[in-house]
CSV table of C-alpha atoms in Angstrom, one decimal:
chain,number,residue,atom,x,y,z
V,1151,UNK,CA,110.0,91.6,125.0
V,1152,UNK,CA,108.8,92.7,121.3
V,1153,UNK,CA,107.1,95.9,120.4
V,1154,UNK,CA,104.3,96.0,118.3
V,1155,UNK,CA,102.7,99.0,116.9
V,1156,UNK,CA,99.1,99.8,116.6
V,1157,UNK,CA,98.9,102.1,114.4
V,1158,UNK,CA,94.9,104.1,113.7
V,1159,UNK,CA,92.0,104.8,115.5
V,1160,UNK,CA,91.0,105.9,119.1
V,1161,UNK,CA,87.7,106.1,120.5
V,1162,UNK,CA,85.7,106.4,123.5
V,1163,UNK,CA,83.0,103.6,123.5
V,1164,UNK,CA,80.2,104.2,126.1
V,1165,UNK,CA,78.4,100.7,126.7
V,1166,UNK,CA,74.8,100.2,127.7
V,1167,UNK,CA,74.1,96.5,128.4
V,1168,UNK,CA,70.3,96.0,128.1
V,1169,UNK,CA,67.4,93.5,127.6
V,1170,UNK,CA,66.2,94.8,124.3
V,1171,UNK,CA,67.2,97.9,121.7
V,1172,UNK,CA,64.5,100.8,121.9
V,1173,UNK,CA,62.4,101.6,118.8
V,1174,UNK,CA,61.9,104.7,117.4
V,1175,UNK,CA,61.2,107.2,120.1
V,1176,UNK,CA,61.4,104.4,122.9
V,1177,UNK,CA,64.0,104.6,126.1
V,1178,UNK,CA,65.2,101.3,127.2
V,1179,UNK,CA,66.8,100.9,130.9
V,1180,UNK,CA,70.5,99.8,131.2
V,1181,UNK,CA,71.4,97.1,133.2
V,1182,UNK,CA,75.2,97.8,133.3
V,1183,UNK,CA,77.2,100.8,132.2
V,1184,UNK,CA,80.8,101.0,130.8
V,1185,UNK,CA,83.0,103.6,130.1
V,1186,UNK,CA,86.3,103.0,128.2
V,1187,UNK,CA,88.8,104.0,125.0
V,1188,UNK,CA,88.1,101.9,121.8
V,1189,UNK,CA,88.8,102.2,118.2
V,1190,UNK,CA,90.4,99.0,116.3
V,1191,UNK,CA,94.4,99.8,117.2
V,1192,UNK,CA,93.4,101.1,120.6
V,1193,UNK,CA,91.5,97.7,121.5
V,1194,UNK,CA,94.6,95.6,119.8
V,1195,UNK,CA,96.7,97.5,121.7
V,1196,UNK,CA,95.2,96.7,125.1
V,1197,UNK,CA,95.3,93.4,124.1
V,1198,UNK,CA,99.0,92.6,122.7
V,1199,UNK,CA,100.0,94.5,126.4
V,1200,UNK,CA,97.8,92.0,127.9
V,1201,UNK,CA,99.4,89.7,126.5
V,1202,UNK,CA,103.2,90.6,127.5
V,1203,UNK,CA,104.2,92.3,124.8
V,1204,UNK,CA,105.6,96.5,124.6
V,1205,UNK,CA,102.2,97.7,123.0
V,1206,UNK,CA,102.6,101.3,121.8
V,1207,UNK,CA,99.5,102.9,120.0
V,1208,UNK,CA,99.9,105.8,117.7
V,1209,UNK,CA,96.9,107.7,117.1
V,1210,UNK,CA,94.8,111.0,117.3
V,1211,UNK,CA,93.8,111.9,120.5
V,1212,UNK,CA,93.9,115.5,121.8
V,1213,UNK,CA,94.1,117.5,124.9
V,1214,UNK,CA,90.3,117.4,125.0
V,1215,UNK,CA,88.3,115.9,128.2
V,1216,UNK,CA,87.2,113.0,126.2
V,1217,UNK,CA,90.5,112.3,125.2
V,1218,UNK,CA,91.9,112.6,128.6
V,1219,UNK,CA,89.2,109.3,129.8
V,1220,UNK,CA,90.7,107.5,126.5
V,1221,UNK,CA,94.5,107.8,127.1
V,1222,UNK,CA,93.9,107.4,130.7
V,1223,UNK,CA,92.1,103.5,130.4
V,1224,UNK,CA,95.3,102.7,127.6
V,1225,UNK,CA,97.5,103.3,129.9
V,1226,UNK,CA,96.2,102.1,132.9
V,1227,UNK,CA,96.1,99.0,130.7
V,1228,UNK,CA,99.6,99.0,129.7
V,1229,UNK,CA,99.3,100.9,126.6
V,1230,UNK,CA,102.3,103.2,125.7
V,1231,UNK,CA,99.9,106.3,123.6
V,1232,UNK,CA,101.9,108.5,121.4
V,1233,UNK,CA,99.4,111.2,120.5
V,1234,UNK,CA,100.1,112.7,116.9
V,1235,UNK,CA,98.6,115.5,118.2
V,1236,UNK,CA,100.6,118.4,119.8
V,1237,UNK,CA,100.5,118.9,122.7
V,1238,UNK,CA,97.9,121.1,124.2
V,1239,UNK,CA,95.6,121.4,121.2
V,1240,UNK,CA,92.0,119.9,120.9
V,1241,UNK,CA,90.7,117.0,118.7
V,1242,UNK,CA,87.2,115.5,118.2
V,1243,UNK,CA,88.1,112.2,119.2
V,1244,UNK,CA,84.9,110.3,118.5
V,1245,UNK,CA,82.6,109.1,121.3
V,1246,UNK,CA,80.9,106.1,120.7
V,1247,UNK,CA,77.2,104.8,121.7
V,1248,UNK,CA,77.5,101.0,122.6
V,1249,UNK,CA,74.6,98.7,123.1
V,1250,UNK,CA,75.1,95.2,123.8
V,1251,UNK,CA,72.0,92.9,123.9
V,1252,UNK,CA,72.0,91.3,127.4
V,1253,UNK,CA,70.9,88.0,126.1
V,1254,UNK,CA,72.9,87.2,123.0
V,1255,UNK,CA,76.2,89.5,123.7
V,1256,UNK,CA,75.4,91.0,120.8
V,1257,UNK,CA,76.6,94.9,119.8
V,1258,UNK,CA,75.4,97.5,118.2
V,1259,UNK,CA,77.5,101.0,117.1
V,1260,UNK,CA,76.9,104.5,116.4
V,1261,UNK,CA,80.3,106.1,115.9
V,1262,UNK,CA,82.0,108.6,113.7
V,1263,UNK,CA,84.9,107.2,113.7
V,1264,UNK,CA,87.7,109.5,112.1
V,1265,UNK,CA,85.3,111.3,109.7
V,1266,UNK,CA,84.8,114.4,112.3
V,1267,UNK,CA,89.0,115.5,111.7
V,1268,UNK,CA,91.9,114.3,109.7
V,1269,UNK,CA,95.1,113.1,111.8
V,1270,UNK,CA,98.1,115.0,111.6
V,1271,UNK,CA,101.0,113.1,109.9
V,1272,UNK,CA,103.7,112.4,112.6
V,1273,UNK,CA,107.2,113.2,111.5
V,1274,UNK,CA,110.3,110.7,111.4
V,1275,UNK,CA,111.6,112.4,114.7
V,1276,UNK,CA,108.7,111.6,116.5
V,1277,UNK,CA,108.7,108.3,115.1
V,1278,UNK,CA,112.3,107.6,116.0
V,1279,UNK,CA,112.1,108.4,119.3
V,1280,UNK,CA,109.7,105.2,120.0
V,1281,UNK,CA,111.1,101.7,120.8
V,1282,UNK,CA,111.4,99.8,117.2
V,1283,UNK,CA,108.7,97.6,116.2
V,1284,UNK,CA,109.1,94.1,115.7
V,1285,UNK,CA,105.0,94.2,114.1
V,1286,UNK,CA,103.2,96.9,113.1
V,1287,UNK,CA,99.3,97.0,112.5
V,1288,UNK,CA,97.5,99.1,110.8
V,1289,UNK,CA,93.8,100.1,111.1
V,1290,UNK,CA,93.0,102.0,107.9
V,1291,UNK,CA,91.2,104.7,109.8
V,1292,UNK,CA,93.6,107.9,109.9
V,1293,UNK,CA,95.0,107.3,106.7
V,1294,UNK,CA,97.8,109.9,107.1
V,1295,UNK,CA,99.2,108.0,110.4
V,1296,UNK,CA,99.7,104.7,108.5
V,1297,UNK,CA,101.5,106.4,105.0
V,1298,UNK,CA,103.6,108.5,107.5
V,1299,UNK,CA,104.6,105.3,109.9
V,1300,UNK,CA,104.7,103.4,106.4
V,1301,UNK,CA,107.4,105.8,104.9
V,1302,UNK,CA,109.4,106.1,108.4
V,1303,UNK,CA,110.0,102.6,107.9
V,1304,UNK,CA,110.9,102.7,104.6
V,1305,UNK,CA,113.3,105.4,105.2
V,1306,UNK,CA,114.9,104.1,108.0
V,1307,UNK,CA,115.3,100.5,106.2
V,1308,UNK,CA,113.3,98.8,108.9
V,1309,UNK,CA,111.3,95.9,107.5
V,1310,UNK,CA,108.7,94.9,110.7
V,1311,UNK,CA,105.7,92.3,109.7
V,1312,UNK,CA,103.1,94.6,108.8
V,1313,UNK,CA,99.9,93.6,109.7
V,1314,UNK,CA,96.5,94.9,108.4
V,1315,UNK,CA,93.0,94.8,110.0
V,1316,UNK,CA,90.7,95.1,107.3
V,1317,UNK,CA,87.2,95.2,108.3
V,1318,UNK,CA,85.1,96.8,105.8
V,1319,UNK,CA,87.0,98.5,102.7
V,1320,UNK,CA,88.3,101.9,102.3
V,1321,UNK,CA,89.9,103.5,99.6
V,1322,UNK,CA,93.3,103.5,101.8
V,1323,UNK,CA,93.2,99.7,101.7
V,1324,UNK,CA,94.7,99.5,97.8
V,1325,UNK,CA,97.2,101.3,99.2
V,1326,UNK,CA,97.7,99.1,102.5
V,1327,UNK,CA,96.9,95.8,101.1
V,1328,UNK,CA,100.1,96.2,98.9
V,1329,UNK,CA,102.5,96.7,102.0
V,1330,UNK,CA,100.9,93.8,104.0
V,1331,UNK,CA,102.6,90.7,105.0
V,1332,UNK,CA,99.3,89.5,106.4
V,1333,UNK,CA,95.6,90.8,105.9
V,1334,UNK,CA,93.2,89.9,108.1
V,1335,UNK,CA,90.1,90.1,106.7
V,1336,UNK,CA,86.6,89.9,108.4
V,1337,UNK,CA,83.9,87.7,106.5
V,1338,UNK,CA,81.9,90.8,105.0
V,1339,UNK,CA,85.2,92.5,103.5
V,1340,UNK,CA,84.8,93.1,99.6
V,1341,UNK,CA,87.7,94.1,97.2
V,1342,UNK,CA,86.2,96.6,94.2
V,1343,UNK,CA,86.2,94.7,91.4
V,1344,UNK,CA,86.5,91.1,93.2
V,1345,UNK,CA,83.8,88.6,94.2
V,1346,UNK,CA,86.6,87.1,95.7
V,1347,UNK,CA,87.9,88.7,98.7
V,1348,UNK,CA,90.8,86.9,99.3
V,1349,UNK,CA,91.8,86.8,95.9
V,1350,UNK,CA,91.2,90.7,95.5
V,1351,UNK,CA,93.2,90.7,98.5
V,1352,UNK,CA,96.5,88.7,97.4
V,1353,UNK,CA,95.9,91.0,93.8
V,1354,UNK,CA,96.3,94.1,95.5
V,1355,UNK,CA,99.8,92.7,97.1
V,1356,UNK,CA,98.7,90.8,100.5
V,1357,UNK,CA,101.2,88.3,100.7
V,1358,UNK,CA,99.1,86.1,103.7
V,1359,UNK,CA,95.4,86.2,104.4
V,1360,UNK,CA,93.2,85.8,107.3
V,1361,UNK,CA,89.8,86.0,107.6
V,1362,UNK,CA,87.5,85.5,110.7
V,1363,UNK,CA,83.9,84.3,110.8
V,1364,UNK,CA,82.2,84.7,114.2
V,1365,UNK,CA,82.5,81.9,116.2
V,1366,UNK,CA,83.3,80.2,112.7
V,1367,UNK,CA,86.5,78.7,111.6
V,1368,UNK,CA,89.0,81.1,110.8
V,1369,UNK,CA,90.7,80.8,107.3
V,1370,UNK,CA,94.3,81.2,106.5
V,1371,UNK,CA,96.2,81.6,103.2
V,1372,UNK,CA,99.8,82.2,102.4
V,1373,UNK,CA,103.4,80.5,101.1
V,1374,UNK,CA,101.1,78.1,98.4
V,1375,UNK,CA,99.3,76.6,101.4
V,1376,UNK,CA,95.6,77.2,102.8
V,1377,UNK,CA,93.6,75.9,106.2
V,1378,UNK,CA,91.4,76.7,109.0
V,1379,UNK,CA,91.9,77.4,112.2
V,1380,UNK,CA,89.0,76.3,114.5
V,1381,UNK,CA,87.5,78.6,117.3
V,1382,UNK,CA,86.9,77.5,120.6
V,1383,UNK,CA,83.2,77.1,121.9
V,1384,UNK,CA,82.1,80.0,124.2
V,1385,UNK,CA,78.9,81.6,124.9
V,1386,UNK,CA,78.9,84.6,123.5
V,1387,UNK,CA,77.9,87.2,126.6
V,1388,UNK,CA,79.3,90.3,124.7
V,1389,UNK,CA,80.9,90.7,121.3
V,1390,UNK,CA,82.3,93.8,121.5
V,1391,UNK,CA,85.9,94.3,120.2
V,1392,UNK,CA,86.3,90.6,119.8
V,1393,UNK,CA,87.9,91.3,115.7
V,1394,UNK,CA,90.1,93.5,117.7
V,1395,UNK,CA,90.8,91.1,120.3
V,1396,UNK,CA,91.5,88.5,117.5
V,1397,UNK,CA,93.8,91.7,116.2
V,1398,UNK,CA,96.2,92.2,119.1
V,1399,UNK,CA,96.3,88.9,120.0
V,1400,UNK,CA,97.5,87.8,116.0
V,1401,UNK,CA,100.1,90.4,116.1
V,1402,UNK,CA,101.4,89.5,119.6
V,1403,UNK,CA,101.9,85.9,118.3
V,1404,UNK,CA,103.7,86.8,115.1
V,1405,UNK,CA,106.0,89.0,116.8
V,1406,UNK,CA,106.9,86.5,118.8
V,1407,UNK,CA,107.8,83.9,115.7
V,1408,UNK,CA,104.8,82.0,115.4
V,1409,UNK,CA,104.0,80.7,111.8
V,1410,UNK,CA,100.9,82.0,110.6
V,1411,UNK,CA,98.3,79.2,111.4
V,1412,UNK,CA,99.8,78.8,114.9
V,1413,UNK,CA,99.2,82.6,115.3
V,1414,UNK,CA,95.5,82.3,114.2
V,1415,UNK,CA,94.9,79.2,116.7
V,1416,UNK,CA,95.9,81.7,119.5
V,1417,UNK,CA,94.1,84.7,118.5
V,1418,UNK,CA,91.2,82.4,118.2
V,1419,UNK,CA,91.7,81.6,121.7
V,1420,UNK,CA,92.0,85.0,122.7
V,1421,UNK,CA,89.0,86.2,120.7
V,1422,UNK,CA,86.5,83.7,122.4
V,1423,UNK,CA,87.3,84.5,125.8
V,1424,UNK,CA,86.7,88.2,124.9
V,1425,UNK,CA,83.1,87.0,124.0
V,1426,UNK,CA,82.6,85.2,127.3
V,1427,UNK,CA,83.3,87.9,129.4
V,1428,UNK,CA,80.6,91.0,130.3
V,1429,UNK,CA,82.2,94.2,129.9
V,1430,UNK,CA,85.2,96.1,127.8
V,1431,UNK,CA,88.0,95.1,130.2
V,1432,UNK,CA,86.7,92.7,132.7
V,1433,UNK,CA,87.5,90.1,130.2
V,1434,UNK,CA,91.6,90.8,130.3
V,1435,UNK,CA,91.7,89.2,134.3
V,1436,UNK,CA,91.0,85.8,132.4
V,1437,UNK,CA,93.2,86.4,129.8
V,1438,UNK,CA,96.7,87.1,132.1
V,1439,UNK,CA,95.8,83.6,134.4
């Protein structure tokens, strides 16, 4: 079995399906409620251990209540969490407000992400101590996680496919983008300086390049070749997490050998029957038959 590494944020997403969004000062009722961790690594996580492989999530989650909820859906979901946070202490791991339109699937987010506390860095001992990664992803949120995983690796000569989820930029990503074997990129990414995403991309030092639109064609770049990859029809009954759907299930298949297009046709695959599904986990049934 391979071991991948997700390495950045953890949430916990409450989702309100509903018929409409309010306006200002307006209530709307819920149709269905969910409760359950989120955050890019945390939702690739869950997926990649959905799909068979040793998922092992390094984040910031605390001793908090909150926290508690978060670690206690990854693991019920076959998620190995190594908290960088000692043991004991709090954290303000975000909470996240979730709506998802009832008719078109799709979400809307209020989150703070990881701007309420910087992560700890985790040292090389607790590093060490987890089962060797055959990919690691990175998120971009928690920036001290990824230099410290980045720098464990480098220390202990380990070379793993490094795989980055680039959704919108941050400043960490000129850092990132120059370790990555493959970027995957969504459609609204920008590179300062760049019109061209992928190209600022590949000049900042990504060696491949994904990037994913919607139910559109995902594109593919890397060793002098290009393509698309096409997504499979679905109705779209709820969007959220789909990119880190996409995520998980992209690192699952490279770990496992797959050559890069290959990789993207099953991630596709993955993502759209995220979409079809109602609900944060109901969707992972349908994904193990």
């Amino acid at each position: 079995m391979d071991v991948c590494w997700f390495v950045g944020l953890t949430t916990l997403d409450v989702v309100h399906r509903a018929a409409g969004r309010p306006g200002r000062d307006e209530k709307v009722t819920a149709s269905r409620q969910d409760v359950a961790a989120g955050g890019p690594a945390a939702n690739a996580a869950v997926t990649a251990a959905a799909l068979g492989e040793r998922a092992v999530l390094v984040s910031a989650l605390g001793g908090g209540p909150v926290a508690s909820a978060a670690r206690a859906d990854l693991e019920a979901h076959g998620v190995r969490v190594h908290d960088v946070v000692p043991a004991g202490e709090d954290f303000p791991l975000a909470v996240s407000a979730v709506l998802v339109h009832e008719e078109t699937g799709e979400r809307s987010v209020v989150s703070a992400d990881a701007a309420l506390a910087s992560a700890p860095a985790p040292g090389p001992e607790e590093l060490g101590a987890l089962p060797a990664p055959d990919v690691v992803l990175l998120d971009g949120h928690h920036p001290a996680l990824a230099r410290a995983v980045l720098a464990f690796l480098a220390a202990a000569g380990a070379r793993p496919l490094v795989v980055l989820d680039a959704g919108r930029w941050r400043p960490v990503f000129s850092e990132l983008l120059a370790v990555a074997d493959v970027a995957a990129l969504s459609a609204v990414f920008t590179v300062p300086g760049h019109d061209d995403a992928v190209a600022g991309a590949t000049a900042l030092g990504a060696r491949r390049v994904v990037v994913t639109h919607g139910a559109e064609p995902v594109e593919w770049h890397g060793d002098g070749r290009s393509g698309t990859v096409d997504v499979p029809v679905a109705r779209a009954r709820d969007t959220l997490g789909a990119g880190d759907a996409f995520h998980g299930a992209l690192a699952a298949a490279l770990a496992q050998g797959a050559a890069l297009p290959d990789a993207c046709t099953a991630a596709a695959r993955v993502a759209s029957t995220r979409v079809a599904h109602v609900g944060p986990r109901a969707w992972l049934a349908d994904l193990a038959r």
